[in-house]
CSV table of C-alpha atoms in Angstrom, one decimal:
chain,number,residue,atom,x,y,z
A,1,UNK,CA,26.2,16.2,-17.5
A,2,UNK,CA,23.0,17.6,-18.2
A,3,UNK,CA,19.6,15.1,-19.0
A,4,UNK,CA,16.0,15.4,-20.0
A,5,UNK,CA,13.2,15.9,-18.1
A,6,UNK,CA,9.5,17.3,-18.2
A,7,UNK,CA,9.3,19.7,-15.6
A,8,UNK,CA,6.4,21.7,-14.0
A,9,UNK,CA,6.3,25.6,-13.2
A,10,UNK,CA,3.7,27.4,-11.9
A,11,UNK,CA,4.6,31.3,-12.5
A,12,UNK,CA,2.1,33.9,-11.2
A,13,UNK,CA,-0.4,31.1,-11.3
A,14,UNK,CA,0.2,29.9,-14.7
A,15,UNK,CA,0.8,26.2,-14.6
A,16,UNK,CA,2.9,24.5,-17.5
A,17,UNK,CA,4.4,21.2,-18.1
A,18,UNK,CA,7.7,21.2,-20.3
A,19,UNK,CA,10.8,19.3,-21.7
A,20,UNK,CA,13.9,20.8,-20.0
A,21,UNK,CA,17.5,19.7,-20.0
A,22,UNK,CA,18.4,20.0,-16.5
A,23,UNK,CA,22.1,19.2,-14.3
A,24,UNK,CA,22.9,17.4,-11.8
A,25,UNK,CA,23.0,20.8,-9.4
A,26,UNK,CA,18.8,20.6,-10.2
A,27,UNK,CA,19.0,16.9,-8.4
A,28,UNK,CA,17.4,16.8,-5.2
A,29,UNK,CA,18.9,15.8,-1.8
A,30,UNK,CA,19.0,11.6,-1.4
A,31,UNK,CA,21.8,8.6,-1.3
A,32,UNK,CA,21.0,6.9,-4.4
A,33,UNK,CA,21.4,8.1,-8.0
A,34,UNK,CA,19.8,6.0,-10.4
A,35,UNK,CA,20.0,6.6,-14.3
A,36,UNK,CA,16.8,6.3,-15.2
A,37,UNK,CA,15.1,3.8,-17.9
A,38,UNK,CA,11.4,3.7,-17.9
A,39,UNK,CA,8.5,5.4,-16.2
A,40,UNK,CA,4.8,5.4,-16.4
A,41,UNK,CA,1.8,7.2,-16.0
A,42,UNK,CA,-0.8,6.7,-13.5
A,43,UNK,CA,-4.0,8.3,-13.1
A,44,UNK,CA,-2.8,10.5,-10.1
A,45,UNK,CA,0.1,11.4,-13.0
A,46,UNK,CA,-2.7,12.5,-15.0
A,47,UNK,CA,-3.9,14.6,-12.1
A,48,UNK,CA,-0.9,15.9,-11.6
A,49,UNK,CA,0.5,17.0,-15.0
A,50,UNK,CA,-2.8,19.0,-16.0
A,51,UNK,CA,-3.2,20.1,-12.4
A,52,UNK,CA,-6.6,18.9,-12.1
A,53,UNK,CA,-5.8,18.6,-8.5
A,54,UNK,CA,-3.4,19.8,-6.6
A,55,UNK,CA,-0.6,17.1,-6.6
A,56,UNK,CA,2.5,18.8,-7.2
A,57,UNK,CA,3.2,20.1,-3.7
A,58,UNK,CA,6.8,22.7,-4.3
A,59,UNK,CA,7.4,24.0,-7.7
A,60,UNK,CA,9.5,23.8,-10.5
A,61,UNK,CA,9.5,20.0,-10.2
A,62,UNK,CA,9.7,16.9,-12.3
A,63,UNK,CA,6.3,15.0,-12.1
A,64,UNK,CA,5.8,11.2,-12.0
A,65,UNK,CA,5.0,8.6,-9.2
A,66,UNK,CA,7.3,5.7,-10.8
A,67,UNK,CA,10.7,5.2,-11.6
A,68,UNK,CA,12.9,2.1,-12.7
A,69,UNK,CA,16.4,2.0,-13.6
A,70,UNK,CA,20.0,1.3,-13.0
A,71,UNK,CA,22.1,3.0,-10.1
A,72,UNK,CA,24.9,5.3,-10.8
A,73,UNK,CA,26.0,6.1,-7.5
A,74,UNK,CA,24.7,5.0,-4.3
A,75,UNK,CA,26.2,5.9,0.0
A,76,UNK,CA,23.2,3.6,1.1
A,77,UNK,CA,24.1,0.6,2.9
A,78,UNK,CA,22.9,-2.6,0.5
A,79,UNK,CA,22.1,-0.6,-2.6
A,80,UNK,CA,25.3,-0.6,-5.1
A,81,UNK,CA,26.1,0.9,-8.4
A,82,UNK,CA,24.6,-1.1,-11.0
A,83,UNK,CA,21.7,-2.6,-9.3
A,84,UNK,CA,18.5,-2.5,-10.8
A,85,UNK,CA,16.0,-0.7,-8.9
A,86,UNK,CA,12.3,1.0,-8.7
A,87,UNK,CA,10.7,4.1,-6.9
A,88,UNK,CA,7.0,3.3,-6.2
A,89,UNK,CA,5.0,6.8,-4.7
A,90,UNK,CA,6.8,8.3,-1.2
A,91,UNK,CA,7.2,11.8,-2.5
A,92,UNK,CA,8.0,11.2,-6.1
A,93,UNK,CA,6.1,13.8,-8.2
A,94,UNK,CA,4.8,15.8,-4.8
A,95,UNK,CA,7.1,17.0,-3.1
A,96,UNK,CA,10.3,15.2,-4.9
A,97,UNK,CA,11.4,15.5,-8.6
A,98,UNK,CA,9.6,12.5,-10.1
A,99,UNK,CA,10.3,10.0,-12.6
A,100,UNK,CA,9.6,11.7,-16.2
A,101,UNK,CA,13.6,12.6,-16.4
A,102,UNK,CA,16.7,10.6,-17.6
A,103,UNK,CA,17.9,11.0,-14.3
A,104,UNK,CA,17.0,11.1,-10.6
A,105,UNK,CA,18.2,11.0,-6.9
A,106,UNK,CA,16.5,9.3,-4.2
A,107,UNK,CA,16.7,8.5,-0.5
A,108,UNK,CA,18.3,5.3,-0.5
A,109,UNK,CA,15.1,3.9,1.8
A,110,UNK,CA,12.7,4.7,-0.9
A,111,UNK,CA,14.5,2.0,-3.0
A,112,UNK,CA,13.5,-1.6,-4.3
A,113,UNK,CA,15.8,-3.7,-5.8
A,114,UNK,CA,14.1,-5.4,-8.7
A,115,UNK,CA,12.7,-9.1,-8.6
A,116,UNK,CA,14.9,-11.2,-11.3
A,117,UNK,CA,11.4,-12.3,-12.9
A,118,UNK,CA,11.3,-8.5,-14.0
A,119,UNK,CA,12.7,-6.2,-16.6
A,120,UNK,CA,12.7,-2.0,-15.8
A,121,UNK,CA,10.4,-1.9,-18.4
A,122,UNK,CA,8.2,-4.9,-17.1
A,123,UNK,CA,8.5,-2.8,-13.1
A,124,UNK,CA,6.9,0.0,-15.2
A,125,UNK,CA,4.2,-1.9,-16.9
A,126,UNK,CA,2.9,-2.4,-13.4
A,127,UNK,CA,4.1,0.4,-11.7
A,128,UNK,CA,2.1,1.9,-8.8
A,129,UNK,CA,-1.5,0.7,-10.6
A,130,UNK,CA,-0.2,-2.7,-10.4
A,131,UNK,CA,1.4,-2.6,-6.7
A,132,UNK,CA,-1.7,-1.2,-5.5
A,133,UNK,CA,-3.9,-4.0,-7.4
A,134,UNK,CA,-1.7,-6.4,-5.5
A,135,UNK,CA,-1.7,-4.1,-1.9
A,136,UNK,CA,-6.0,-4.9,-3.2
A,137,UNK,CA,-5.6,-8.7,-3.4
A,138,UNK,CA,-3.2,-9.2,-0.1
A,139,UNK,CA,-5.9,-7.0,1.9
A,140,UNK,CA,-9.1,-9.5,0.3
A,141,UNK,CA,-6.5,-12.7,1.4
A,142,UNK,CA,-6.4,-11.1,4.4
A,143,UNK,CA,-10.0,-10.9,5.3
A,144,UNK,CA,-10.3,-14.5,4.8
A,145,UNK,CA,-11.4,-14.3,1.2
A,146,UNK,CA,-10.4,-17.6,-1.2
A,147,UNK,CA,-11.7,-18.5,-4.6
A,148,UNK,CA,-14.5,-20.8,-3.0
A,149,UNK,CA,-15.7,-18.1,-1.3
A,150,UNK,CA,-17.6,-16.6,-5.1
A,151,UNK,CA,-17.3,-14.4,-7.2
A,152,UNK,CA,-15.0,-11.1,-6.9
A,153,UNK,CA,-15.6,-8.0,-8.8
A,154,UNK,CA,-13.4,-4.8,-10.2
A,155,UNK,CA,-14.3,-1.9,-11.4
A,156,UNK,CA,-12.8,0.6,-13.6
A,157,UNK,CA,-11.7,-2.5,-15.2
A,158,UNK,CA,-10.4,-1.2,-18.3
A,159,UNK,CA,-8.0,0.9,-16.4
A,160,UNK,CA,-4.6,0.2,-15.4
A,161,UNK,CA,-4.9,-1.1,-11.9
A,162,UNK,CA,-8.2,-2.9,-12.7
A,163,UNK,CA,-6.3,-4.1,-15.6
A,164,UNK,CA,-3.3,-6.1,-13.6
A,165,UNK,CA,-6.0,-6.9,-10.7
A,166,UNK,CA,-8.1,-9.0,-13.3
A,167,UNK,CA,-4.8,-10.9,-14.7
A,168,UNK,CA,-3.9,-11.8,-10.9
A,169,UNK,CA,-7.3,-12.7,-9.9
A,170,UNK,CA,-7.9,-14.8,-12.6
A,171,UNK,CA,-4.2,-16.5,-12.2
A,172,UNK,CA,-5.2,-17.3,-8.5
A,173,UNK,CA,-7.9,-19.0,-9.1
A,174,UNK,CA,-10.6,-16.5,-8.5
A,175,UNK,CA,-13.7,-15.9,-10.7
A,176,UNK,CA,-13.7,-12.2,-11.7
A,177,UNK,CA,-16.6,-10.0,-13.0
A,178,UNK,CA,-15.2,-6.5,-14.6
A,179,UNK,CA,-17.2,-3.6,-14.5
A,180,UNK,CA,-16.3,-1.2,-17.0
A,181,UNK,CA,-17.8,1.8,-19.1
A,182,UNK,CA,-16.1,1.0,-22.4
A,183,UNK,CA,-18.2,-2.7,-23.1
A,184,UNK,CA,-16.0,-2.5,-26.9
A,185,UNK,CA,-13.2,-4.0,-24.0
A,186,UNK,CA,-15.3,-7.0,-23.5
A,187,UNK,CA,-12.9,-8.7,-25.0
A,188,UNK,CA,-9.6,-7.5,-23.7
A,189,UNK,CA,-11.4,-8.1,-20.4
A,190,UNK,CA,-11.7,-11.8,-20.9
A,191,UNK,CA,-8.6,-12.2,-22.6
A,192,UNK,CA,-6.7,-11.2,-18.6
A,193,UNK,CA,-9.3,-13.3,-17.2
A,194,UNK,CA,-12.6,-11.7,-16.8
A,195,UNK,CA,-15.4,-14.4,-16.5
A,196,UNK,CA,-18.2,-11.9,-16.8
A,197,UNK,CA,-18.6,-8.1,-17.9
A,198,UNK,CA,-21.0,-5.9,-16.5
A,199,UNK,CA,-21.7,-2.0,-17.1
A,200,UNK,CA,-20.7,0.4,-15.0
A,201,UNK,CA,-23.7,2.5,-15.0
A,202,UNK,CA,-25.3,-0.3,-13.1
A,203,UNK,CA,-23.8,0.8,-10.4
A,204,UNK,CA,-22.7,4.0,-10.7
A,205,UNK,CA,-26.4,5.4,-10.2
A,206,UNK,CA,-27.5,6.1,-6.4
A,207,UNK,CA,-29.1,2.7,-5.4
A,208,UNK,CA,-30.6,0.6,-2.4
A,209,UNK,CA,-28.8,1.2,1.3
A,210,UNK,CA,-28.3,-3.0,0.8
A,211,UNK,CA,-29.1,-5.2,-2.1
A,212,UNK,CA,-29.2,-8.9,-3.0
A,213,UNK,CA,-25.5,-10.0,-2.5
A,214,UNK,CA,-23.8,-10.8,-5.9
A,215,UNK,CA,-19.9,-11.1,-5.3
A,216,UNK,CA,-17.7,-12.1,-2.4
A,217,UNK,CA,-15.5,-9.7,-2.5
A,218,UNK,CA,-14.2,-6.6,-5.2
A,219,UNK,CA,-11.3,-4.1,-5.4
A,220,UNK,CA,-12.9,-0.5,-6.3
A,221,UNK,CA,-11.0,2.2,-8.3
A,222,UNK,CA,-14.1,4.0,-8.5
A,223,UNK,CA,-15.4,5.3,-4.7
A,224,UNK,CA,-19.1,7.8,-4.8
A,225,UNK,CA,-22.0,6.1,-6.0
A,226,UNK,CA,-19.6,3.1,-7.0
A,227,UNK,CA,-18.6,2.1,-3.9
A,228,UNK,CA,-21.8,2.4,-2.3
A,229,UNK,CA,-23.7,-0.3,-4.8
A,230,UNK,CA,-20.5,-2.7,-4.1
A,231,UNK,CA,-20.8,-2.5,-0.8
A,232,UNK,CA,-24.4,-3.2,-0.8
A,233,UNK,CA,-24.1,-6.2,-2.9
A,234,UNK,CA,-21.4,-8.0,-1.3
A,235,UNK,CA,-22.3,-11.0,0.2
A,236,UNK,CA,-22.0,-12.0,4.0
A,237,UNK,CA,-18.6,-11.8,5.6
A,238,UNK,CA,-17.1,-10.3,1.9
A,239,UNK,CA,-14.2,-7.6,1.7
A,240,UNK,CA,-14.1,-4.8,-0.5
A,241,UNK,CA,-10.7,-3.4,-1.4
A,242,UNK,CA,-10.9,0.9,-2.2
A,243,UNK,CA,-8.6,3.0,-3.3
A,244,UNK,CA,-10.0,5.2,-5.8
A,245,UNK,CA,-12.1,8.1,-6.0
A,246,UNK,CA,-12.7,8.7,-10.2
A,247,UNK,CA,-15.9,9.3,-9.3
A,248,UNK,CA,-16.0,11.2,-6.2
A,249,UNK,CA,-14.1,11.2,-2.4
A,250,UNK,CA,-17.6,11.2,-0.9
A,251,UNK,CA,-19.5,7.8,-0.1
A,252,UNK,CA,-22.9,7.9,-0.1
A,253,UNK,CA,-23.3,4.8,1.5
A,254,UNK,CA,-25.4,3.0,4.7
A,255,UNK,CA,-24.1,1.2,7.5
A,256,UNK,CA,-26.4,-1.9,7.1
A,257,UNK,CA,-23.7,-4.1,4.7
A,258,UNK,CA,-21.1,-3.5,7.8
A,259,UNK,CA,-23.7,-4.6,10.4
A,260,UNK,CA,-26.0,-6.6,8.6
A,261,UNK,CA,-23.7,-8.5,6.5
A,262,UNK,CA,-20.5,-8.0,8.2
A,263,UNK,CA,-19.0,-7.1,5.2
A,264,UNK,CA,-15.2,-5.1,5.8
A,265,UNK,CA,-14.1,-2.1,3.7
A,266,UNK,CA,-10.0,-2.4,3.6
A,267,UNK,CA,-8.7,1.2,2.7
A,268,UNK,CA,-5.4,1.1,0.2
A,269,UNK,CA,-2.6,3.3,0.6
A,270,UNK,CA,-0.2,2.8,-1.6
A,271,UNK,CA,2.1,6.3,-1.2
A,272,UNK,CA,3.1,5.6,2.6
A,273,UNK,CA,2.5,2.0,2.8
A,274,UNK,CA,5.9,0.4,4.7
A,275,UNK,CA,8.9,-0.9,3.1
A,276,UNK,CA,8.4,-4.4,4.0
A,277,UNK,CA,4.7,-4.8,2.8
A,278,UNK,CA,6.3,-2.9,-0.3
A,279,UNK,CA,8.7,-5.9,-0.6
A,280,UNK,CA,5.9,-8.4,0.1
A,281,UNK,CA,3.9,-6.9,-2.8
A,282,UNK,CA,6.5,-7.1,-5.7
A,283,UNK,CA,7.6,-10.7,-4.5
A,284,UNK,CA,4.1,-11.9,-5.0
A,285,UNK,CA,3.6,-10.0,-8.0
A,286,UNK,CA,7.1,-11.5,-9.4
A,287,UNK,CA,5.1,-14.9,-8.3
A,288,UNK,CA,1.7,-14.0,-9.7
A,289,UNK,CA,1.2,-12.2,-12.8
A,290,UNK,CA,1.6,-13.8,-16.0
A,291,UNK,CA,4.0,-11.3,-18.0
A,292,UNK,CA,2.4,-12.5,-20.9
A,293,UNK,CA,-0.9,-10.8,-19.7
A,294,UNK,CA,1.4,-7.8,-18.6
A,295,UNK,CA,2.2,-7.3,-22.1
A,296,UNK,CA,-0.9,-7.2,-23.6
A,297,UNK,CA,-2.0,-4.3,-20.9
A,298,UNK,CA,0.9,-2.0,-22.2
A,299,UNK,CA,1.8,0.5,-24.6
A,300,UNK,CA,5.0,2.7,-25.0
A,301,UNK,CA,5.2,6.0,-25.0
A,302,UNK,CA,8.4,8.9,-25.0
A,303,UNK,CA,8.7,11.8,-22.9
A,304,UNK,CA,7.4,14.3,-25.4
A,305,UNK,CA,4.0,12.4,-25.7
A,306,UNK,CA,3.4,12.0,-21.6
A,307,UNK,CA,1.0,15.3,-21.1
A,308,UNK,CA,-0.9,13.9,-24.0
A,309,UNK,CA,-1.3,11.1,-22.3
A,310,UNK,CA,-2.2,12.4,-19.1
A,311,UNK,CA,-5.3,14.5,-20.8
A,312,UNK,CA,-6.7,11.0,-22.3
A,313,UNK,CA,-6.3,8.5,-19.3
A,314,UNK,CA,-8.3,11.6,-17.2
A,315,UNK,CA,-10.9,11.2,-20.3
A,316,UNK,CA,-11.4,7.4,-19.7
A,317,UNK,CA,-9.8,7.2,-23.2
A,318,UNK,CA,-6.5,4.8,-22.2
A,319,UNK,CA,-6.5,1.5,-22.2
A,320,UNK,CA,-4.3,-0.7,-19.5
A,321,UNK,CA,-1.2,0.5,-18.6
A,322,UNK,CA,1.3,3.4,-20.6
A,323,UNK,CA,5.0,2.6,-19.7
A,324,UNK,CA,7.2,5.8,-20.8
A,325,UNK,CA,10.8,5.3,-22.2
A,326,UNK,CA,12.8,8.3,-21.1
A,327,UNK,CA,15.4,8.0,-23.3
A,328,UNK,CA,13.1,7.6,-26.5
């Protein structure tokens, strides 16, 4: 039975992003077929479908780091037909057809059964912006970090991972300071939680090797210049949470916040991160986020409208999070 997909080519260096209807002989090896529901688009998506960088490892192939459905078929011990399931990062969209298709096959071990407390569509809303704000929050809680502690900022708030990590911080307790670019949000920002709205040029300019300390802790989307100025005005003992790099890759940063202040920089992976801190993450996002919050992050989109949507969220020019609906 043949589905629809977008699928990238690259012929004689030409890269392209298209509808296709495809067959189950253009399935890829794995234990698991899942009929897919929803899907959403990051801002590695983005990267990948206008092949800013050079995501998409193996060609033709179906981008999309997310995937949430119900499964078809399944040989993989504890995963049956009719469960309803999620694909967060592994090789989705890199080297493994993706998740902007009606249909998709999967190693069953890249699998997560969904938590009752969500919908496929409410999996997608958070998707692997969301997982990652919560792989952000677990590393803080594990640097000893509490809401008496102060103050914790985010940055590239307005986006879909600082977004989510503003509704949990705010639901745990924490006051939360968004940095953002696009200060018409102000008001979206409080509305998940924000407590205080700065501008992002304030620190996205070189600055001082160590500053007066201002937060306790922060989750950075940003990295460059960015991460530099949070490090150097987190307070003594603080954790900063990084996993992005809109800015830059490089970090133009001093030592003297790691030995002065003590302060720890917790990397976030959220592509090879294991199964069971995978599992730990969406149980205490199933526990944590107020899916009334999640709904106010999210717009829906169909397959047909995805690459225009990857050209705005690389323009700073989407708000929250975009859940596709594969069959729309």
């Amino acid at each position: 039975m043949s589905f629809k997909a977008l699928l990238a080519t690259q012929d004689d260096g030409n890269f392209a992003v298209n509808l296709a209807q495809l067959d189950d002989n253009d399935l890829m090896n794995g234990d698991v077929t899942i009929d897919v529901e929803y899907s959403t688009v990051n801002y590695k998506d983005g990267l990948a479908l206008t092949n800013r960088l050079p995501i998409i490892g193996r060609f033709p192939l179906i981008p999309g780091a997310d995937l949430a459905g119900t499964v078809r078929a399944s040989s993989h011990h504890g995963i049956q037909p009719g469960d309803r399931v999620m694909v967060n990062c592994w090789g989705l969209g890199q080297t493994h057809h993706g998740g902007f298709t009606q249909k998709a096959r999967v190693p069953g071990e890249w699998v997560i059964k969904l938590p009752d407390a969500f919908s496929t569509r409410d999996a997608m809303a958070i998707g692997t912006a969301g997982y990652t704000a919560m792989l952000s929050i677990m590393a803080l809680e594990h640097g000893g970090l509490t809401p008496q502690r102060g103050d914790i900022l985010v940055t590239g708030a307005s986006g879909g991972a600082g977004s989510i990590a503003i509704a949990l911080l705010s639901r745990l307790g924490y006051r939360v300071i968004a940095s953002t670019g696009r200060l018409q949000e102000a008001d979206y920002l409080r509305e998940l939680g924000a407590a205080d709205i700065i501008d992002r040029h304030v620190l996205s300019e070189p600055g001082q090797p160590i500053a007066r300390e201002r937060w306790a802790g922060a989750i950075d989307t940003v990295g460059s210049h960015t991460l530099a100025n949070v490090l150097a005005q987190t307070a003594y003992r603080g954790v900063v949470a990084a996993f992005g790099m809109v800015q830059g890759h490089d970090l133009p940063a001093s030592v003297l916040p790691f030995i002065l202040r003590n302060v720890t920089l917790a990397g976030i992976d959220a592509v090879n991160a294991p199964q069971s801190v995978r599992l730990e993450a969406w149980s205490r996002l199933a526990r944590d986020l107020d899916l009334a919050k999640l709904t106010s992050t999210t717009q829906v989109v169909g397959l047909a409208e995805v690459p225009d949507v990857a050209q705005r969220i690389l323009k700073g020019q989407v708000r929250g999070r975009t859940v596709v609906d594969v069959n729309a």
